[in-house]
Amino acid sequence: MGLPVSIVRILLADLLAAGRISARHPRVTTYRLPDPDILEQVLVGLRNL
């Protein structure tokens, strides 16, 4: 994405404080890779910020 990690951390903290996103611990289950479609949607959403 080309954004410095420090800027992304600030953006995420602001979104969390505003209630626009939520954070939780990952579920403890058998390990599987994340769905590539969901990862792509997350990347698109972050690029649109």
CSV table of N, CA and C in Angstrom, one decimal:
chain,number,residue,atom,x,y,z
A,1,MET,N,0.8,-1.2,0.0
A,1,MET,CA,0.0,0.0,0.0
A,1,MET,C,0.9,1.2,0.0
A,2,GLY,N,2.0,1.2,0.5
A,2,GLY,CA,2.9,2.3,0.5
A,2,GLY,C,2.8,3.2,1.7
A,3,LEU,N,1.9,2.9,2.7
A,3,LEU,CA,1.8,3.7,3.9
A,3,LEU,C,2.7,3.2,4.9
A,4,PRO,N,3.3,4.2,5.7
A,4,PRO,CA,4.1,3.8,6.8
A,4,PRO,C,3.3,3.1,7.9
A,5,VAL,N,3.9,2.1,8.5
A,5,VAL,CA,3.2,1.3,9.6
A,5,VAL,C,2.7,2.2,10.7
A,6,SER,N,3.4,3.3,11.0
A,6,SER,CA,3.0,4.2,12.1
A,6,SER,C,1.7,4.9,11.7
A,7,ILE,N,1.5,5.2,10.5
A,7,ILE,CA,0.3,5.9,10.0
A,7,ILE,C,-0.9,5.0,10.0
A,8,VAL,N,-0.6,3.7,9.6
A,8,VAL,CA,-1.7,2.7,9.6
A,8,VAL,C,-2.1,2.5,11.0
A,9,ARG,N,-1.2,2.4,12.0
A,9,ARG,CA,-1.6,2.2,13.4
A,9,ARG,C,-2.4,3.3,13.9
A,10,ILE,N,-2.1,4.5,13.6
A,10,ILE,CA,-2.8,5.7,14.0
A,10,ILE,C,-4.2,5.6,13.4
A,11,LEU,N,-4.3,5.3,12.1
A,11,LEU,CA,-5.6,5.3,11.4
A,11,LEU,C,-6.5,4.2,12.1
A,12,LEU,N,-5.9,3.0,12.3
A,12,LEU,CA,-6.7,1.9,13.0
A,12,LEU,C,-7.1,2.3,14.4
A,13,ALA,N,-6.3,3.0,15.1
A,13,ALA,CA,-6.6,3.4,16.5
A,13,ALA,C,-7.8,4.4,16.5
A,14,ASP,N,-7.7,5.3,15.5
A,14,ASP,CA,-8.8,6.3,15.4
A,14,ASP,C,-10.1,5.6,15.0
A,15,LEU,N,-10.1,4.7,14.1
A,15,LEU,CA,-11.3,4.0,13.6
A,15,LEU,C,-11.8,3.1,14.8
A,16,LEU,N,-11.0,2.5,15.6
A,16,LEU,CA,-11.4,1.7,16.7
A,16,LEU,C,-12.1,2.6,17.8
A,17,ALA,N,-11.5,3.8,18.0
A,17,ALA,CA,-12.0,4.7,19.0
A,17,ALA,C,-13.4,5.3,18.6
A,18,ALA,N,-13.6,5.4,17.3
A,18,ALA,CA,-14.8,6.0,16.7
A,18,ALA,C,-15.9,4.9,16.6
A,19,GLY,N,-15.5,3.6,16.9
A,19,GLY,CA,-16.5,2.6,16.8
A,19,GLY,C,-16.7,2.1,15.3
A,20,ARG,N,-15.8,2.5,14.4
A,20,ARG,CA,-16.0,2.1,13.0
A,20,ARG,C,-15.5,0.7,12.7
A,21,ILE,N,-14.6,0.2,13.6
A,21,ILE,CA,-14.1,-1.2,13.5
A,21,ILE,C,-14.0,-1.8,14.8
A,22,SER,N,-13.9,-3.1,14.9
A,22,SER,CA,-13.7,-3.7,16.2
A,22,SER,C,-12.5,-4.6,16.1
A,23,ALA,N,-12.0,-4.9,17.3
A,23,ALA,CA,-10.8,-5.8,17.4
A,23,ALA,C,-11.1,-6.8,18.4
A,24,ARG,N,-10.7,-8.0,18.1
A,24,ARG,CA,-10.9,-9.2,19.1
A,24,ARG,C,-9.7,-10.1,18.9
A,25,HIS,N,-9.6,-11.0,19.9
A,25,HIS,CA,-8.6,-12.0,19.8
A,25,HIS,C,-9.0,-13.1,18.8
A,26,PRO,N,-8.1,-13.6,18.1
A,26,PRO,CA,-8.5,-14.7,17.1
A,26,PRO,C,-9.0,-15.9,17.8
A,27,ARG,N,-9.9,-16.6,17.1
A,27,ARG,CA,-10.5,-17.8,17.7
A,27,ARG,C,-9.4,-18.9,17.7
A,28,VAL,N,-9.4,-19.7,18.8
A,28,VAL,CA,-8.5,-20.8,18.9
A,28,VAL,C,-9.2,-22.0,18.2
A,29,THR,N,-8.8,-22.3,17.0
A,29,THR,CA,-9.3,-23.5,16.3
A,29,THR,C,-8.1,-24.1,15.6
A,30,THR,N,-8.4,-25.1,14.8
A,30,THR,CA,-7.4,-25.7,14.0
A,30,THR,C,-6.9,-24.7,13.0
A,31,TYR,N,-5.7,-24.7,12.7
A,31,TYR,CA,-5.1,-23.7,11.8
A,31,TYR,C,-5.6,-23.9,10.4
A,32,ARG,N,-6.1,-22.8,9.8
A,32,ARG,CA,-6.4,-22.8,8.4
A,32,ARG,C,-6.1,-21.4,7.8
A,33,LEU,N,-5.8,-21.4,6.6
A,33,LEU,CA,-5.4,-20.1,5.9
A,33,LEU,C,-6.7,-19.3,5.8
A,34,PRO,N,-6.6,-17.9,5.9
A,34,PRO,CA,-7.7,-17.0,5.7
A,34,PRO,C,-8.2,-17.1,4.2
A,35,ASP,N,-9.5,-16.9,4.1
A,35,ASP,CA,-10.1,-16.9,2.7
A,35,ASP,C,-9.5,-15.8,1.9
A,36,PRO,N,-9.0,-16.1,0.7
A,36,PRO,CA,-8.3,-15.0,-0.1
A,36,PRO,C,-9.3,-13.9,-0.5
A,37,ASP,N,-10.6,-14.3,-0.7
A,37,ASP,CA,-11.6,-13.2,-1.0
A,37,ASP,C,-11.7,-12.2,0.1
A,38,ILE,N,-11.8,-12.7,1.3
A,38,ILE,CA,-11.9,-11.7,2.4
A,38,ILE,C,-10.6,-10.8,2.5
A,39,LEU,N,-9.5,-11.4,2.4
A,39,LEU,CA,-8.2,-10.6,2.4
A,39,LEU,C,-8.2,-9.6,1.3
A,40,GLU,N,-8.7,-9.9,0.1
A,40,GLU,CA,-8.8,-9.0,-1.0
A,40,GLU,C,-9.7,-7.8,-0.6
A,41,GLN,N,-10.9,-8.2,0.0
A,41,GLN,CA,-11.8,-7.1,0.4
A,41,GLN,C,-11.3,-6.2,1.4
A,42,VAL,N,-10.5,-6.7,2.3
A,42,VAL,CA,-9.8,-5.9,3.3
A,42,VAL,C,-8.8,-5.0,2.7
A,43,LEU,N,-8.0,-5.5,1.7
A,43,LEU,CA,-7.1,-4.6,1.0
A,43,LEU,C,-7.8,-3.5,0.3
A,44,VAL,N,-8.8,-3.9,-0.4
A,44,VAL,CA,-9.6,-2.9,-1.2
A,44,VAL,C,-10.1,-1.8,-0.2
A,45,GLY,N,-10.7,-2.2,0.9
A,45,GLY,CA,-11.2,-1.3,1.9
A,45,GLY,C,-10.1,-0.3,2.4
A,46,LEU,N,-8.9,-0.9,2.7
A,46,LEU,CA,-7.8,-0.1,3.2
A,46,LEU,C,-7.3,0.9,2.1
A,47,ARG,N,-7.3,0.5,0.9
A,47,ARG,CA,-6.9,1.4,-0.2
A,47,ARG,C,-7.9,2.5,-0.4
A,48,ASN,N,-9.1,2.3,-0.1
A,48,ASN,CA,-10.1,3.3,-0.3
A,48,ASN,C,-10.2,4.3,0.9
A,49,LEU,N,-9.4,4.1,1.9
A,49,LEU,CA,-9.4,5.1,3.0
A,49,LEU,C,-8.9,6.4,2.6
